[in-house]
XYZ file of C-alpha atoms in Angstrom:
600
model
C -21.576 10.848 29.720
C -22.359 7.775 31.800
C -21.540 5.553 28.853
C -18.160 7.193 28.453
C -17.357 6.784 32.143
C -18.259 3.104 31.981
C -16.085 2.715 28.913
C -13.128 4.171 30.827
C -13.696 1.748 33.678
C -13.896 -1.235 31.316
C -10.710 -0.510 29.345
C -8.544 -3.636 29.401
C -5.319 -1.890 28.346
C -3.897 -4.390 25.895
C -2.487 -4.832 22.416
C -5.302 -5.519 19.984
C -5.142 -7.748 16.930
C -8.703 -7.708 15.621
C -11.349 -5.102 14.899
C -13.733 -6.857 17.257
C -11.505 -5.916 20.191
C -11.682 -2.185 19.457
C -14.018 -0.071 21.581
C -16.847 1.779 19.869
C -15.233 5.175 20.530
C -12.112 6.855 21.887
C -11.276 10.430 22.752
C -8.353 10.315 20.316
C -7.458 7.980 17.475
C -3.826 8.152 16.387
C -3.177 6.907 12.863
C 0.294 5.383 12.800
C 2.434 3.802 15.510
C 5.690 5.362 14.393
C 7.799 7.953 16.166
C 5.292 10.808 16.196
C 2.222 8.694 16.846
C 3.745 6.910 19.834
C 4.971 10.137 21.426
C 1.592 11.859 21.076
C -0.332 8.817 22.295
C 1.967 8.507 25.295
C 1.510 12.119 26.341
C -2.262 12.226 25.763
C -2.803 9.013 27.735
C -0.910 10.350 30.754
C -4.349 11.512 31.856
C -6.107 8.263 32.911
C -9.463 9.777 31.957
C -8.377 10.246 28.324
C -8.873 7.278 26.005
C -6.474 6.776 23.112
C -6.326 4.246 20.287
C -3.285 3.822 18.031
C -3.804 2.020 14.718
C -0.651 0.645 13.108
C -0.288 -1.426 9.927
C 2.795 -3.239 11.174
C 3.650 -5.026 14.393
C 6.532 -5.316 16.831
C 10.022 -6.391 15.865
C 11.406 -9.721 16.970
C 14.650 -8.092 18.156
C 16.657 -9.496 15.283
C 20.404 -8.792 15.488
C 20.193 -6.712 12.301
C 17.871 -4.398 14.234
C 19.432 -4.352 17.691
C 23.186 -4.287 16.928
C 24.015 -0.704 15.941
C 26.610 -1.324 13.230
C 24.541 -4.051 11.552
C 21.308 -2.093 11.916
C 22.604 1.238 10.644
C 23.381 -0.167 7.168
C 26.237 2.347 7.018
C 28.823 -0.313 6.114
C 27.771 -1.890 2.783
C 29.639 -5.133 3.451
C 27.390 -5.765 6.474
C 24.067 -5.523 4.632
C 21.060 -3.210 4.699
C 19.844 -3.767 8.265
C 16.031 -3.607 8.534
C 15.598 -1.683 5.271
C 13.976 -3.854 2.618
C 12.556 -6.288 5.188
C 9.016 -6.870 6.445
C 9.484 -3.821 8.694
C 9.763 -1.563 5.642
C 6.878 -0.484 3.364
C 9.284 -1.277 0.502
C 8.134 1.542 -1.731
C 10.036 2.941 -4.692
C 9.801 6.341 -6.342
C 9.066 6.733 -10.029
C 12.013 6.989 -12.470
C 13.900 10.239 -12.004
C 14.770 12.174 -15.154
C 17.820 13.880 -13.650
C 19.184 10.570 -12.345
C 19.217 8.827 -15.705
C 15.720 7.433 -15.073
C 16.843 5.580 -11.970
C 14.144 4.752 -9.431
C 15.139 5.310 -5.802
C 13.858 3.124 -2.993
C 12.107 5.153 -0.285
C 12.394 3.307 3.034
C 9.615 3.926 5.563
C 8.855 1.982 8.724
C 5.931 -0.472 8.745
C 6.461 -1.386 12.384
C 5.827 -0.128 15.888
C 8.417 2.617 16.175
C 8.278 3.469 12.471
C 11.408 5.075 11.078
C 13.235 4.783 14.423
C 13.526 1.056 13.675
C 14.966 1.659 10.190
C 17.067 4.809 10.548
C 20.818 5.185 10.967
C 20.405 6.161 14.644
C 22.142 9.539 14.337
C 20.623 11.791 17.010
C 21.370 15.432 16.249
C 19.576 18.729 15.751
C 19.907 21.459 13.170
C 21.129 24.984 13.664
C 19.011 27.643 15.330
C 18.616 29.307 11.935
C 17.019 26.156 10.467
C 14.092 26.278 12.883
C 13.820 30.052 13.027
C 13.002 29.927 9.312
C 9.772 28.116 10.192
C 8.653 31.255 12.022
C 9.632 33.371 9.021
C 7.301 31.185 6.954
C 4.347 32.107 9.140
C 4.553 29.718 12.108
C 4.885 31.620 15.404
C 6.197 29.560 18.298
C 8.214 27.150 16.149
C 11.645 28.762 16.508
C 14.591 26.980 18.116
C 14.153 28.654 21.485
C 10.580 27.416 21.758
C 11.423 23.941 20.474
C 14.445 23.304 22.716
C 12.385 22.351 25.827
C 10.538 19.781 23.722
C 13.734 18.413 22.206
C 14.999 17.911 25.742
C 11.733 16.460 27.020
C 11.963 13.466 24.684
C 15.637 12.738 25.376
C 17.364 10.543 27.942
C 20.977 11.629 27.567
C 24.025 9.775 28.840
C 27.326 11.714 28.992
C 30.438 10.169 27.431
C 32.261 7.516 29.396
C 35.032 9.044 31.558
C 37.543 6.845 29.746
C 36.954 8.972 26.652
C 38.767 11.894 28.270
C 41.477 9.608 29.582
C 42.143 8.328 26.072
C 42.252 11.837 24.611
C 39.012 11.824 22.653
C 38.054 15.330 23.821
C 34.290 14.855 23.611
C 32.551 17.861 25.132
C 28.888 18.508 25.913
C 26.691 21.079 27.607
C 24.063 19.574 29.955
C 21.807 22.597 29.349
C 21.091 21.266 25.870
C 20.072 17.764 26.893
C 17.215 16.005 28.636
C 17.547 13.254 31.222
C 14.016 11.934 31.661
C 12.745 11.205 28.147
C 12.036 7.848 26.551
C 14.598 7.845 23.720
C 18.192 7.178 24.661
C 21.001 9.354 23.307
C 24.632 8.565 23.947
C 28.108 8.755 22.501
C 29.536 5.532 21.100
C 31.990 3.887 23.500
C 34.282 3.027 20.589
C 36.120 5.586 18.464
C 37.057 4.570 14.939
C 40.770 4.871 14.109
C 40.139 7.535 11.466
C 38.337 9.749 14.005
C 40.604 9.581 17.038
C 42.531 12.656 18.123
C 45.454 10.336 18.900
C 45.691 9.265 15.276
C 44.753 12.657 13.858
C 42.807 12.054 10.635
C 39.270 13.427 10.340
C 39.263 15.755 13.336
C 42.631 17.182 12.429
C 41.679 17.387 8.761
C 38.796 19.647 9.738
C 41.119 21.832 11.788
C 43.519 21.969 8.884
C 40.680 23.191 6.636
C 39.692 25.815 9.253
C 36.362 24.167 10.062
C 35.251 25.006 13.618
C 34.987 22.069 16.023
C 31.746 22.573 17.932
C 31.597 21.729 21.612
C 27.954 20.598 21.597
C 25.919 21.060 18.420
C 22.627 20.300 20.189
C 22.408 23.912 21.393
C 21.629 25.510 18.038
C 25.172 26.126 16.805
C 25.489 23.203 14.423
C 27.426 24.593 11.442
C 30.812 22.944 11.789
C 32.285 19.592 12.733
C 31.392 17.687 15.871
C 31.037 14.429 17.761
C 27.455 13.224 17.438
C 25.180 11.291 19.720
C 23.312 8.190 18.622
C 19.973 6.722 19.672
C 21.595 3.751 21.353
C 20.972 2.515 24.875
C 24.384 2.641 26.584
C 23.354 -0.002 29.120
C 23.281 -2.757 26.513
C 24.535 -0.949 23.365
C 21.385 -1.648 21.340
C 19.133 0.547 19.187
C 16.745 2.803 21.107
C 13.451 3.395 19.290
C 10.172 5.197 19.813
C 8.804 1.960 21.247
C 10.062 3.387 24.509
C 7.074 5.758 24.380
C 4.549 2.902 24.315
C 3.266 2.071 27.779
C 1.093 -1.083 27.676
C 0.296 -0.780 31.377
C -2.141 2.083 30.814
C -5.714 0.811 30.600
C -6.751 3.938 28.667
C -4.245 3.311 25.857
C -5.004 0.752 23.154
C -2.795 -0.323 20.286
C -4.325 -2.088 17.275
C -1.639 -3.739 15.141
C -1.795 -5.283 11.691
C -4.513 -2.907 10.503
C -4.438 -0.097 8.025
C -6.560 3.042 8.144
C -8.438 3.345 4.855
C -10.280 6.623 5.360
C -10.897 9.438 7.818
C -14.632 9.882 8.257
C -15.555 13.561 7.939
C -19.086 14.796 8.505
C -20.186 18.434 8.272
C -16.604 19.632 8.385
C -15.518 17.583 11.419
C -13.492 14.385 11.720
C -15.933 11.986 13.345
C -14.168 8.666 13.024
C -11.741 6.385 11.235
C -12.305 3.471 8.870
C -9.761 0.635 8.928
C -9.134 -2.891 7.689
C -6.607 -5.697 8.058
C -6.486 -6.527 4.341
C -7.643 -5.100 1.040
C -10.427 -7.646 0.601
C -11.372 -7.866 4.284
C -14.373 -6.149 5.820
C -13.830 -2.555 6.856
C -14.556 -1.421 10.384
C -15.019 2.002 11.933
C -14.275 3.630 15.261
C -15.753 6.890 16.495
C -13.616 9.797 17.655
C -14.886 11.985 20.473
C -12.222 14.689 20.299
C -9.608 14.419 17.550
C -7.983 12.264 14.909
C -4.192 12.598 14.968
C -2.731 11.653 11.597
C 0.834 10.356 11.980
C 1.169 8.083 8.979
C 4.381 9.678 7.751
C 5.409 11.870 4.846
C 4.560 9.226 2.252
C 1.249 7.913 3.581
C -0.238 10.994 5.253
C -0.980 12.753 1.931
C -2.330 9.508 0.512
C -4.813 9.159 3.352
C -5.846 12.799 3.161
C -6.536 12.476 -0.559
C -8.492 9.250 -0.095
C -10.570 11.092 2.517
C -11.408 13.936 0.134
C -8.766 16.445 1.263
C -6.436 17.659 -1.465
C -6.281 19.288 -4.860
C -9.821 19.323 -6.218
C -8.806 18.788 -9.824
C -6.743 15.720 -8.956
C -9.375 14.242 -6.655
C -12.101 14.748 -9.255
C -10.028 12.886 -11.842
C -10.203 9.836 -9.574
C -13.891 10.208 -8.774
C -13.251 11.272 -5.173
C -15.613 13.852 -3.723
C -13.682 16.894 -2.529
C -14.395 17.805 1.077
C -11.617 20.394 1.378
C -9.765 21.782 -1.634
C -6.173 21.893 -0.339
C -3.703 21.930 -3.270
C -0.752 21.674 -0.882
C -1.535 18.074 0.055
C 1.291 15.945 -1.363
C 3.309 18.958 -2.549
C 6.587 20.391 -1.205
C 8.142 16.934 -0.886
C 11.849 17.206 -0.206
C 14.507 14.924 1.186
C 18.163 14.721 2.126
C 20.207 12.782 -0.412
C 23.780 11.539 -0.205
C 26.625 10.327 -2.402
C 29.023 7.493 -1.567
C 32.709 7.998 -2.303
C 35.017 5.216 -1.142
C 38.627 5.227 -0.023
C 39.758 1.890 1.477
C 38.569 -1.721 1.583
C 37.131 -3.755 4.435
C 39.152 -6.254 6.450
C 36.839 -9.260 6.784
C 38.959 -10.979 9.435
C 38.925 -7.831 11.552
C 35.138 -7.509 11.090
C 34.577 -11.039 12.403
C 36.850 -10.432 15.375
C 35.017 -7.230 16.264
C 31.589 -8.873 16.068
C 32.779 -11.499 18.545
C 33.976 -8.698 20.822
C 30.542 -7.046 20.705
C 28.737 -10.321 21.447
C 30.961 -11.080 24.434
C 31.543 -7.650 25.997
C 29.302 -5.125 24.152
C 32.437 -3.267 23.088
C 34.143 -2.296 19.857
C 32.954 -0.865 16.525
C 29.660 -2.770 16.516
C 28.468 -0.386 19.234
C 28.682 2.441 16.681
C 26.959 3.482 13.467
C 30.142 3.334 11.401
C 31.581 6.644 12.567
C 31.703 9.095 15.471
C 32.247 12.486 13.970
C 30.906 14.443 11.023
C 30.561 17.920 9.579
C 27.648 20.158 8.562
C 29.095 22.960 6.505
C 27.912 26.309 5.140
C 28.402 26.949 1.433
C 31.339 29.298 1.974
C 33.316 26.531 3.679
C 33.273 24.020 0.816
C 32.549 26.156 -2.259
C 32.492 29.598 -3.823
C 29.402 31.108 -2.222
C 29.456 34.122 -4.526
C 29.231 31.914 -7.624
C 26.385 29.849 -6.181
C 24.520 32.951 -5.094
C 24.867 34.401 -8.591
C 23.439 31.197 -10.056
C 20.505 31.352 -7.628
C 19.820 35.018 -8.350
C 19.791 34.249 -12.068
C 16.903 31.836 -11.604
C 13.258 32.750 -11.632
C 12.318 31.569 -8.146
C 9.983 28.778 -9.213
C 11.120 28.023 -12.743
C 12.248 24.487 -11.905
C 9.017 23.411 -10.234
C 6.741 21.049 -12.115
C 4.645 22.931 -14.674
C 1.411 21.784 -13.044
C 2.320 23.125 -9.582
C -0.747 24.863 -8.056
C -0.487 28.645 -7.648
C -0.535 28.612 -3.844
C 2.168 25.923 -3.696
C 4.252 27.925 -6.150
C 3.884 31.005 -3.930
C 4.994 29.020 -0.893
C 8.022 27.659 -2.688
C 9.039 31.135 -3.812
C 9.073 32.184 -0.163
C 11.257 29.180 0.678
C 13.536 29.863 -2.279
C 14.136 33.396 -1.036
C 15.261 32.005 2.329
C 17.482 29.384 0.707
C 19.027 32.016 -1.536
C 19.682 34.398 1.365
C 21.337 31.698 3.462
C 23.846 30.771 0.758
C 26.090 33.454 2.257
C 25.295 32.576 5.887
C 27.966 31.109 8.137
C 25.355 29.570 10.455
C 23.287 27.564 7.950
C 24.764 24.256 6.741
C 24.001 23.137 3.185
C 26.017 19.931 3.026
C 26.722 17.175 5.516
C 29.951 15.198 5.297
C 29.689 11.720 6.790
C 33.034 10.194 7.727
C 33.997 6.600 8.347
C 37.113 4.512 7.821
C 36.084 3.463 4.304
C 34.228 6.466 2.890
C 33.332 10.127 2.823
C 29.711 10.777 1.935
C 28.603 14.307 1.019
C 24.864 14.770 1.661
C 22.627 17.625 0.526
C 20.672 19.127 3.427
C 19.218 22.298 1.918
C 17.722 21.053 -1.363
C 16.238 23.517 -3.841
C 14.334 20.746 -5.649
C 10.770 19.841 -4.725
C 8.662 16.781 -5.569
C 5.236 15.316 -4.913
C 3.445 12.376 -3.347
C 0.025 11.600 -4.815
C -2.471 8.834 -5.425
C -3.412 7.310 -8.768
C -5.796 4.779 -7.262
C -8.727 4.854 -4.872
C -7.431 1.776 -3.053
C -5.671 2.593 0.213
C -3.722 -0.636 -0.203
C -1.938 0.617 -3.315
C 1.286 2.554 -2.794
C 1.230 6.284 -3.449
C 3.074 7.723 -6.424
C 6.357 9.137 -5.119
C 8.081 11.630 -7.409
C 10.971 13.240 -5.492
C 12.206 15.178 -8.565
C 15.756 14.842 -7.235
C 18.228 17.339 -8.766
C 15.436 18.970 -10.777
C 16.895 22.316 -9.716
C 20.475 22.549 -11.083
C 21.615 24.315 -7.911
C 21.411 20.950 -6.139
C 23.722 19.363 -8.699
C 26.148 22.264 -8.333
C 26.204 21.775 -4.564
C 26.938 18.061 -4.991
C 29.782 18.729 -7.408
C 31.290 21.125 -4.874
C 30.791 18.539 -2.119
C 32.502 15.842 -4.179
C 35.496 18.081 -4.759
C 35.621 19.009 -1.060
C 35.689 15.324 -0.115
C 38.822 15.073 -2.232
C 40.240 18.137 -0.482
C 39.691 16.399 2.869
C 41.601 13.340 1.661
C 44.494 15.535 0.531
C 44.995 17.152 3.941
C 48.180 16.290 5.794
C 46.063 14.733 8.531
C 44.552 12.195 6.120
C 47.738 11.585 4.204
C 49.451 10.422 7.397
C 47.403 7.250 6.984
C 47.824 7.212 3.190
C 44.159 7.592 2.330
C 43.517 6.898 -1.348
C 40.195 7.380 -3.117
C 39.080 4.045 -4.554
C 35.603 5.021 -5.754
C 35.103 6.569 -8.235
C 38.889 6.930 -8.406
C 41.299 9.142 -10.276
C 39.647 8.669 -13.683
C 36.784 11.023 -12.737
C 38.186 14.527 -13.037
C 36.187 16.844 -15.285
C 33.069 18.697 -14.182
C 30.990 16.638 -16.623
C 32.394 13.359 -15.292
C 31.672 14.413 -11.717
C 28.108 15.407 -12.632
C 27.571 12.020 -14.292
C 28.940 10.280 -11.193
C 26.577 12.283 -8.976
C 23.540 11.507 -11.145
C 24.396 7.813 -11.144
C 25.126 7.578 -7.442
C 22.929 9.805 -5.262
C 20.566 8.007 -2.899
C 18.120 8.945 -0.164
C 18.869 9.441 3.516
C 15.104 8.755 3.895
C 14.450 12.055 5.614
C 11.213 12.525 3.675
C 9.333 15.717 4.584
C 6.961 18.491 3.573
C 3.908 16.818 1.987
C 1.428 18.389 4.434
C 3.401 21.503 5.237
C 2.853 23.814 8.168
C 2.393 26.997 6.139
C -0.298 29.618 5.626
C -2.985 28.245 3.342
C -2.230 30.895 0.727
C 1.322 29.521 0.566
C 0.198 25.962 -0.078
C -0.047 25.019 3.576
C -2.038 22.047 4.849
C -1.859 22.674 8.595
C -1.742 25.816 10.731
C 0.818 26.462 13.517
C -1.261 24.289 15.875
C -1.060 21.487 13.292
C -4.807 21.609 12.558
C -5.767 20.713 8.994
C -7.309 23.698 7.241
C -11.047 23.342 6.750
C -11.543 20.321 9.021
C -12.321 20.397 12.712
C -10.847 17.696 14.907
C -8.025 16.630 12.575
C -4.338 17.302 13.185
C -1.197 16.044 11.529
C 1.882 15.177 13.572
C 4.735 13.719 11.536
C 7.512 14.810 9.175
C 4.999 15.780 6.498
C 4.341 19.070 8.339
C 7.996 20.189 8.165
C 8.007 23.134 5.716
C 11.796 23.223 5.278
C 14.131 20.478 6.435
C 16.785 21.376 8.998
C 20.383 20.409 8.274
C 20.291 17.375 10.555
C 19.202 13.782 10.625
C 15.505 13.944 11.247
C 14.537 11.875 14.280
C 15.614 14.256 17.071
C 13.653 17.066 15.406
C 10.568 14.868 15.067
C 10.650 13.868 18.732
C 10.537 17.568 19.606
C 7.716 18.255 17.136
C 5.648 15.424 18.577
C 6.223 16.553 22.162
C 5.144 20.084 21.254
C 2.120 18.759 19.347
C 0.939 16.805 22.386
C 1.048 19.986 24.458
C -0.845 21.904 21.765
C -3.599 19.282 21.798
C -3.811 19.203 25.588
C -3.912 22.983 25.801
C -6.744 23.248 23.289
C -8.965 21.153 25.570
C -8.025 22.924 28.795
C -9.050 26.419 27.707
């Protein structure tokens, strides 16, 4: 005990670059300096007597304009580039060729940087419907319903109400302060600029939704999120720049260390307990270890968390044995239940390059104009009955054997878990409170996006080197129900364009254009065009073990003491929402679960 006290007193509280600077032991080691890892580390280190080490493979950004300026960074306007995706801040991984996409391989962006995905994402800050989270309880996870999560959603958030000029200019942006937090470390705000196609004064998208009898929701952050609404973005309204999870890193705490430029290669497990972590700066460099006195918190993300578990001997025994890895815990669910939100671009007008240059100058001089936004202000999350024939889709779902479109080598427990999920997905086809498709609106496009996918994929290793990328097989559109939903979404995008509200500005579809009309042509367009929203989830699902689960409702890995997972991999079923706001809440709740377990 004396040694531990002395270690606390000697903590320098700095960013570390080399293994030699790492202390011999810490109370907690957090693997991954992304969204979840930074939140958990922040909350655990609030107690000055608790020592925490974060290990992150990447480093800090250099505040490049294509990261800080919202419109450039969001990558939502193709003419302005891809933002940070595909740069040194991205792991730059690609999935294997997808049979249902004509053997296309889809890039799978994931943050290799302090802040993780919050540096790469599109900065949309919204939550799903109450029903989305309540399903987690139905899957065997008490305490994970919307009501119990809402305080944690709010805890992470620092909300700024819309500028008073919004009301003066007729934008009619409403919010309920009961659904928002004011003291968190991630900023959420409404864009100070409203795109012409969104504005109430010009009609267009808002009025097109009214014309199609879509409810306009006052504040979708309160659990009623099936409809159309103004959304908040993770942008700091003081300087109109991206707000990331870096706001949760506090370098002034002497009990909090951050090791950058190093990759965890293995979790050290002895007699059923996580005792330490092995790490290295490079594949051929020496490997170092650090001891863990309480817990390892694995926050490497949906793509790397299952890889690290498998390398550490936790996963499907048959697969691990084929690679010569000794099985410590036989958990077939590791790497299974991968699912993602995917979208489809349909274009309608061209870009005005002169106008774009003028607006960038306006942003640089006054922090005003469209560059303060993500490319839009308003979107819709719609139940099946709003955009399609719900009876026909339900009949198609009922006609399926619940797991017939899973991979043939799916383990029995994973298959059982999916069948439980399928039953929920099937039931909610007729629900008016569960959104299945998102419709993203901007001046140049309407993008339908699938938010309740029936398809499931895998993430696995085919190498014992932690420096090789995992094998990512999303199995996009492997269940034909997903294709049917996209076809319906494509046709609904056309219905939006045909509304009187949109025709007042003479909107014309330019991509794919009028030549695509038959169901077969639309299906071919979907297969050729769908892409990821990089909302990867599910590969270490919070489910009962007999349903293919990897963690219990307290996020503890089955069969291992002192090891928890806190990232998107634990999400058993994605909510109909962009993912970051949900993950902030998960991480806040996880920190409390960890603290509580050591205060009993």
